[in-house]
mmCIF file of C-alpha atoms in Angstrom:
data_model
loop_
_atom_site.group_PDB
_atom_site.id
_atom_site.type_symbol
_atom_site.label_atom_id
_atom_site.label_comp_id
_atom_site.label_asym_id
_atom_site.label_seq_id
_atom_site.Cartn_x
_atom_site.Cartn_y
_atom_site.Cartn_z
ATOM 1 C CA MET H 1202 68.137 -94.354 136.350
ATOM 2 C CA THR H 1203 71.615 -93.508 137.646
ATOM 3 C CA ALA H 1204 72.599 -90.016 136.767
ATOM 4 C CA ILE H 1205 75.505 -89.228 134.320
ATOM 5 C CA ARG H 1206 78.338 -87.786 136.408
ATOM 6 C CA VAL H 1207 79.941 -84.699 134.687
ATOM 7 C CA LEU H 1208 83.037 -82.851 135.401
ATOM 8 C CA LEU H 1209 83.289 -79.326 133.888
ATOM 9 C CA VAL H 1210 86.808 -77.970 132.971
ATOM 10 C CA ASP H 1211 86.918 -74.434 131.459
ATOM 11 C CA ASP H 1212 89.107 -71.364 132.612
ATOM 12 C CA ASP H 1213 86.069 -69.119 132.018
ATOM 13 C CA PRO H 1214 83.736 -68.930 135.001
ATOM 14 C CA LEU H 1215 80.959 -67.747 132.842
ATOM 15 C CA VAL H 1216 81.036 -70.744 130.643
ATOM 16 C CA ARG H 1217 81.200 -73.172 133.579
ATOM 17 C CA ALA H 1218 78.066 -71.303 134.982
ATOM 18 C CA GLY H 1219 76.246 -71.514 131.834
ATOM 19 C CA LEU H 1220 76.925 -75.214 131.569
ATOM 20 C CA THR H 1221 75.894 -75.841 134.994
ATOM 21 C CA PHE H 1222 72.686 -73.813 134.641
ATOM 22 C CA MET H 1223 71.809 -75.563 131.396
ATOM 23 C CA MET H 1224 72.553 -79.129 132.838
ATOM 24 C CA GLY H 1225 70.879 -78.468 136.095
ATOM 25 C CA GLY H 1226 67.469 -79.069 134.504
ATOM 26 C CA ALA H 1227 68.222 -82.585 133.257
ATOM 27 C CA ASP H 1228 67.209 -85.265 135.692
ATOM 28 C CA ASP H 1229 69.790 -87.759 134.202
ATOM 29 C CA ILE H 1230 72.873 -85.499 134.486
ATOM 30 C CA GLU H 1231 74.731 -84.382 137.632
ATOM 31 C CA ILE H 1232 77.646 -82.002 137.703
ATOM 32 C CA VAL H 1233 80.045 -83.423 140.211
ATOM 33 C CA GLY H 1234 82.842 -80.828 140.109
ATOM 34 C CA GLU H 1235 84.326 -77.906 138.149
ATOM 35 C CA ALA H 1236 87.928 -77.076 137.272
ATOM 36 C CA ALA H 1237 89.524 -73.912 135.855
ATOM 37 C CA ASP H 1238 92.620 -75.612 134.611
ATOM 38 C CA GLY H 1239 93.715 -78.926 133.211
ATOM 39 C CA GLY H 1240 96.175 -79.397 136.039
ATOM 40 C CA GLU H 1241 93.263 -79.714 138.454
ATOM 41 C CA VAL H 1242 91.626 -82.493 136.534
ATOM 42 C CA GLU H 1243 93.341 -85.773 137.704
ATOM 43 C CA GLY H 1244 92.809 -84.827 141.292
ATOM 44 C CA LEU H 1245 89.213 -83.993 140.770
ATOM 45 C CA VAL H 1246 88.577 -87.165 138.781
ATOM 46 C CA GLU H 1247 89.994 -89.175 141.753
ATOM 47 C CA ARG H 1248 87.544 -87.534 144.183
ATOM 48 C CA THR H 1249 84.494 -87.188 141.936
ATOM 49 C CA ARG H 1250 84.568 -90.220 139.658
ATOM 50 C CA PRO H 1251 82.944 -88.564 136.658
ATOM 51 C CA ASP H 1252 81.587 -90.564 133.822
ATOM 52 C CA VAL H 1253 82.201 -87.615 131.336
ATOM 53 C CA VAL H 1254 84.522 -84.655 131.338
ATOM 54 C CA LEU H 1255 83.613 -81.693 129.366
ATOM 55 C CA MET H 1256 87.158 -80.224 128.637
ATOM 56 C CA ASP H 1257 88.073 -76.716 127.372
ATOM 57 C CA ILE H 1258 90.963 -77.106 124.714
ATOM 58 C CA ARG H 1259 92.628 -73.720 125.586
ATOM 59 C CA MET H 1260 93.586 -72.952 129.216
ATOM 60 C CA PRO H 1261 96.529 -70.819 130.597
ATOM 61 C CA PHE H 1262 98.534 -73.434 132.571
ATOM 62 C CA VAL H 1263 97.735 -77.015 131.607
ATOM 63 C CA ASP H 1264 95.643 -77.171 128.390
ATOM 64 C CA GLY H 1265 92.990 -79.534 127.570
ATOM 65 C CA LEU H 1266 95.156 -81.597 125.136
ATOM 66 C CA THR H 1267 97.546 -82.436 127.936
ATOM 67 C CA ALA H 1268 94.847 -83.156 130.397
ATOM 68 C CA THR H 1269 93.028 -85.392 128.023
ATOM 69 C CA ARG H 1270 96.147 -87.356 127.260
ATOM 70 C CA ARG H 1271 96.871 -87.824 131.067
ATOM 71 C CA LEU H 1272 93.326 -88.952 131.828
ATOM 72 C CA ARG H 1273 93.247 -91.370 128.903
ATOM 73 C CA GLU H 1274 96.311 -93.085 130.351
ATOM 74 C CA ARG H 1275 94.319 -94.136 133.393
ATOM 75 C CA GLU H 1276 92.746 -97.498 133.550
ATOM 76 C CA ASP H 1277 89.468 -96.096 134.743
ATOM 77 C CA ALA H 1278 89.500 -93.112 132.504
ATOM 78 C CA PRO H 1279 86.224 -91.244 132.025
ATOM 79 C CA GLN H 1280 85.140 -90.086 128.605
ATOM 80 C CA VAL H 1281 86.238 -86.815 127.336
ATOM 81 C CA VAL H 1282 84.332 -84.360 125.152
ATOM 82 C CA VAL H 1283 86.392 -81.336 124.120
ATOM 83 C CA LEU H 1284 84.754 -77.860 124.325
ATOM 84 C CA THR H 1285 86.016 -75.531 121.522
ATOM 85 C CA THR H 1286 85.250 -72.384 119.715
ATOM 86 C CA PHE H 1287 86.457 -73.473 116.101
ATOM 87 C CA HIS H 1288 85.736 -76.881 114.596
ATOM 88 C CA ALA H 1289 88.628 -76.974 112.096
ATOM 89 C CA ASP H 1290 91.476 -76.841 114.732
ATOM 90 C CA GLU H 1291 94.658 -78.766 114.949
ATOM 91 C CA GLN H 1292 94.373 -78.829 118.723
ATOM 92 C CA VAL H 1293 90.969 -80.497 118.531
ATOM 93 C CA LEU H 1294 92.423 -83.130 116.174
ATOM 94 C CA ARG H 1295 95.234 -83.770 118.506
ATOM 95 C CA ALA H 1296 92.813 -84.178 121.438
ATOM 96 C CA LEU H 1297 90.927 -86.816 119.496
ATOM 97 C CA ARG H 1298 94.113 -88.637 118.656
ATOM 98 C CA ALA H 1299 94.819 -88.529 122.464
ATOM 99 C CA GLY H 1300 91.578 -90.296 123.259
ATOM 100 C CA ALA H 1301 88.851 -87.708 123.417
ATOM 101 C CA ALA H 1302 85.513 -89.238 122.254
ATOM 102 C CA GLY H 1303 84.453 -86.090 120.364
ATOM 103 C CA PHE H 1304 83.818 -82.442 120.717
ATOM 104 C CA VAL H 1305 81.234 -79.743 120.859
ATOM 105 C CA LEU H 1306 81.367 -76.094 119.906
ATOM 106 C CA LYS H 1307 80.771 -73.723 122.711
ATOM 107 C CA ASP H 1308 77.880 -72.121 120.866
ATOM 108 C CA THR H 1309 76.177 -75.586 120.314
ATOM 109 C CA PRO H 1310 72.417 -75.397 121.284
ATOM 110 C CA PRO H 1311 71.911 -76.574 124.873
ATOM 111 C CA ALA H 1312 69.863 -79.699 123.780
ATOM 112 C CA GLU H 1313 72.740 -80.969 121.610
ATOM 113 C CA ILE H 1314 75.378 -80.521 124.340
ATOM 114 C CA LEU H 1315 73.046 -82.671 126.619
ATOM 115 C CA ASP H 1316 72.673 -85.215 123.746
ATOM 116 C CA ALA H 1317 76.469 -85.302 123.266
ATOM 117 C CA VAL H 1318 77.088 -85.977 127.055
ATOM 118 C CA ARG H 1319 74.349 -88.775 127.001
ATOM 119 C CA ARG H 1320 75.798 -90.331 123.780
ATOM 120 C CA VAL H 1321 79.402 -90.303 124.991
ATOM 121 C CA ALA H 1322 78.331 -91.676 128.327
ATOM 122 C CA ALA H 1323 76.709 -94.583 126.363
ATOM 123 C CA GLY H 1324 79.920 -95.243 124.376
ATOM 124 C CA ASP H 1325 79.072 -93.470 121.189
ATOM 125 C CA PRO H 1326 81.492 -90.845 119.810
ATOM 126 C CA VAL H 1327 80.283 -87.395 119.157
ATOM 127 C CA LEU H 1328 81.716 -86.539 115.765
ATOM 128 C CA SER H 1329 79.972 -86.352 112.349
ATOM 129 C CA PRO H 1330 81.772 -87.657 109.281
ATOM 130 C CA THR H 1331 81.558 -84.150 107.746
ATOM 131 C CA VAL H 1332 83.264 -82.592 110.588
ATOM 132 C CA THR H 1333 85.817 -85.374 110.902
ATOM 133 C CA ARG H 1334 86.797 -84.634 107.163
ATOM 134 C CA GLN H 1335 87.043 -80.889 107.825
ATOM 135 C CA LEU H 1336 89.365 -81.640 110.727
ATOM 136 C CA MET H 1337 91.523 -84.005 108.781
ATOM 137 C CA ASP H 1338 91.701 -81.752 105.836
ATOM 138 C CA HIS H 1339 92.700 -78.920 108.116
ATOM 139 C CA ALA H 1340 95.481 -80.987 109.549
ATOM 140 C CA ALA H 1341 96.880 -82.462 106.330
ATOM 141 C CA GLY H 1342 100.441 -81.124 105.654
ATOM 142 C CA THR H 1343 104.003 -81.926 105.901
ATOM 143 C CA ALA H 1344 103.594 -84.568 108.454
ATOM 144 C CA ALA H 1345 101.011 -86.525 106.345
ATOM 145 C CA ASP H 1346 103.534 -88.879 104.685
ATOM 146 C CA THR H 1347 104.990 -89.886 108.052
ATOM 147 C CA ARG H 1348 101.657 -90.552 109.599
ATOM 148 C CA ARG H 1349 100.481 -92.518 106.628
ATOM 149 C CA ALA H 1350 103.634 -94.812 106.746
ATOM 150 C CA HIS H 1351 103.193 -95.339 110.651
ATOM 151 C CA ALA H 1352 99.444 -95.867 110.294
ATOM 152 C CA ARG H 1353 99.817 -98.505 107.583
ATOM 153 C CA VAL H 1354 102.367 -100.467 109.726
ATOM 154 C CA ARG H 1355 99.907 -100.454 112.724
ATOM 155 C CA LEU H 1356 97.031 -101.688 110.521
ATOM 156 C CA THR H 1357 99.014 -104.697 109.416
ATOM 157 C CA ALA H 1358 97.874 -106.206 112.701
ATOM 158 C CA LEU H 1359 94.432 -106.426 111.408
ATOM 159 C CA GLY H 1360 92.842 -109.256 109.416
ATOM 160 C CA GLU H 1361 91.116 -108.467 106.122
ATOM 161 C CA ARG H 1362 87.539 -108.418 107.722
ATOM 162 C CA GLU H 1363 88.771 -106.159 110.512
ATOM 163 C CA ARG H 1364 90.240 -103.881 108.019
ATOM 164 C CA GLU H 1365 87.114 -103.559 106.121
ATOM 165 C CA VAL H 1366 85.267 -102.718 109.301
ATOM 166 C CA ALA H 1367 87.906 -100.144 110.374
ATOM 167 C CA VAL H 1368 87.449 -98.406 106.950
ATOM 168 C CA ALA H 1369 83.584 -98.430 107.471
ATOM 169 C CA VAL H 1370 83.994 -96.897 110.915
ATOM 170 C CA GLY H 1371 86.188 -94.133 109.313
ATOM 171 C CA ARG H 1372 83.424 -93.425 106.871
ATOM 172 C CA GLY H 1373 81.126 -92.728 109.907
ATOM 173 C CA LEU H 1374 78.945 -95.678 109.485
ATOM 174 C CA SER H 1375 76.935 -97.113 112.400
ATOM 175 C CA ASN H 1376 77.189 -100.765 113.435
ATOM 176 C CA ALA H 1377 73.883 -101.389 111.704
ATOM 177 C CA ASP H 1378 75.051 -99.838 108.483
ATOM 178 C CA ILE H 1379 78.375 -101.767 108.609
ATOM 179 C CA ALA H 1380 76.467 -104.918 109.179
ATOM 180 C CA ALA H 1381 74.197 -104.285 106.077
ATOM 181 C CA GLU H 1382 77.191 -103.350 103.802
ATOM 182 C CA LEU H 1383 79.378 -106.159 104.840
ATOM 183 C CA PHE H 1384 76.765 -108.737 105.194
ATOM 184 C CA MET H 1385 77.438 -109.745 108.785
ATOM 185 C CA SER H 1386 75.394 -109.383 112.038
ATOM 186 C CA VAL H 1387 75.491 -106.356 114.291
ATOM 187 C CA ALA H 1388 77.001 -108.616 117.099
ATOM 188 C CA THR H 1389 79.713 -109.553 114.594
ATOM 189 C CA VAL H 1390 80.400 -106.059 113.773
ATOM 190 C CA LYS H 1391 80.716 -105.038 117.623
ATOM 191 C CA ALA H 1392 83.064 -108.053 118.033
ATOM 192 C CA HIS H 1393 85.249 -106.783 115.183
ATOM 193 C CA VAL H 1394 85.286 -103.311 116.579
ATOM 194 C CA SER H 1395 86.262 -104.567 120.051
ATOM 195 C CA ARG H 1396 89.146 -106.610 118.447
ATOM 196 C CA ILE H 1397 90.263 -103.547 116.430
ATOM 197 C CA LEU H 1398 90.474 -101.448 119.559
ATOM 198 C CA ALA H 1399 92.305 -104.135 121.509
ATOM 199 C CA LYS H 1400 94.824 -105.060 118.731
ATOM 200 C CA LEU H 1401 95.698 -101.357 118.036
ATOM 201 C CA ASP H 1402 95.553 -100.268 121.616
ATOM 202 C CA LEU H 1403 92.914 -97.616 120.815
ATOM 203 C CA ASN H 1404 90.248 -95.965 122.982
ATOM 204 C CA ASN H 1405 87.240 -95.518 120.800
ATOM 205 C CA ARG H 1406 85.816 -95.359 117.256
ATOM 206 C CA VAL H 1407 87.134 -91.841 116.715
ATOM 207 C CA GLN H 1408 90.658 -93.083 116.984
ATOM 208 C CA ILE H 1409 89.876 -96.033 114.538
ATOM 209 C CA ALA H 1410 88.510 -93.436 111.958
ATOM 210 C CA LEU H 1411 91.559 -91.254 112.287
ATOM 211 C CA LEU H 1412 93.994 -94.134 111.841
ATOM 212 C CA ALA H 1413 92.062 -95.314 108.816
ATOM 213 C CA TYR H 1414 92.300 -91.758 107.465
ATOM 214 C CA ASP H 1415 96.007 -91.508 108.216
ATOM 215 C CA ALA H 1416 96.635 -94.772 106.361
ATOM 216 C CA GLY H 1417 94.773 -93.535 103.216
ATOM 217 C CA LEU H 1418 92.135 -96.155 103.352
ATOM 218 C CA LEU H 1419 89.271 -93.666 103.171
ATOM 219 C CA GLU H 1420 90.747 -92.147 99.983
ATOM 220 C CA GLU H 1421 91.156 -95.681 98.446
ATOM 221 C CA GLY H 1422 87.610 -96.595 99.312
ATOM 222 C CA GLU H 1423 86.421 -93.612 97.547
ATOM 223 C CA HIS H 1424 88.123 -94.698 94.377
ATOM 224 C CA GLY H 1425 86.962 -98.336 94.798
ATOM 225 C CA GLY H 1426 90.015 -99.718 96.418
ATOM 226 C CA HIS H 1427 90.490 -101.754 99.650
#
């Protein structure tokens, strides 16, 4: 098995040391580099070619949000998992909108952090529906109407079936659950998700969920609408 290549980005050397020690015992994970600031990330990614970047959100010079946005603009972008202290954080939500595949709290048990790295490397976002809603509720405010109008315009690019799949992704359903609910095969669900990502120029399922939420589709679903 090829080891998952991980780059650690955190301005606290104790956090980096702790993560290195924790991951050092996993046969399927290899730490290929460390950075103390987001400004170092692009150069390190060029040299080390990580599969996953564990990215601190708050750093003194170039923060994790900016570094994530820069990385996700690359054609060969690695997956990004945000490291944070607080789950209900506007900065975390902005990082997810920028293309991060999820986040983990710094006090998350080691086994769960390892699982998060493995899942993201396999293409699965690391974000529970409950935490997604907490983040979204935290970020709701004066810009909500503007985001809703913009999101609804973007979603006009989707067909009816793709729109249904997007709402189901926003609700946190797995491909198998979506297939059962919408009476289609898992392969068809995967094809719809791929088309949604391509049509809307999105990076991952987290961004589909955020867009569906911004458009108000999840609220409509709760009240029986489409």
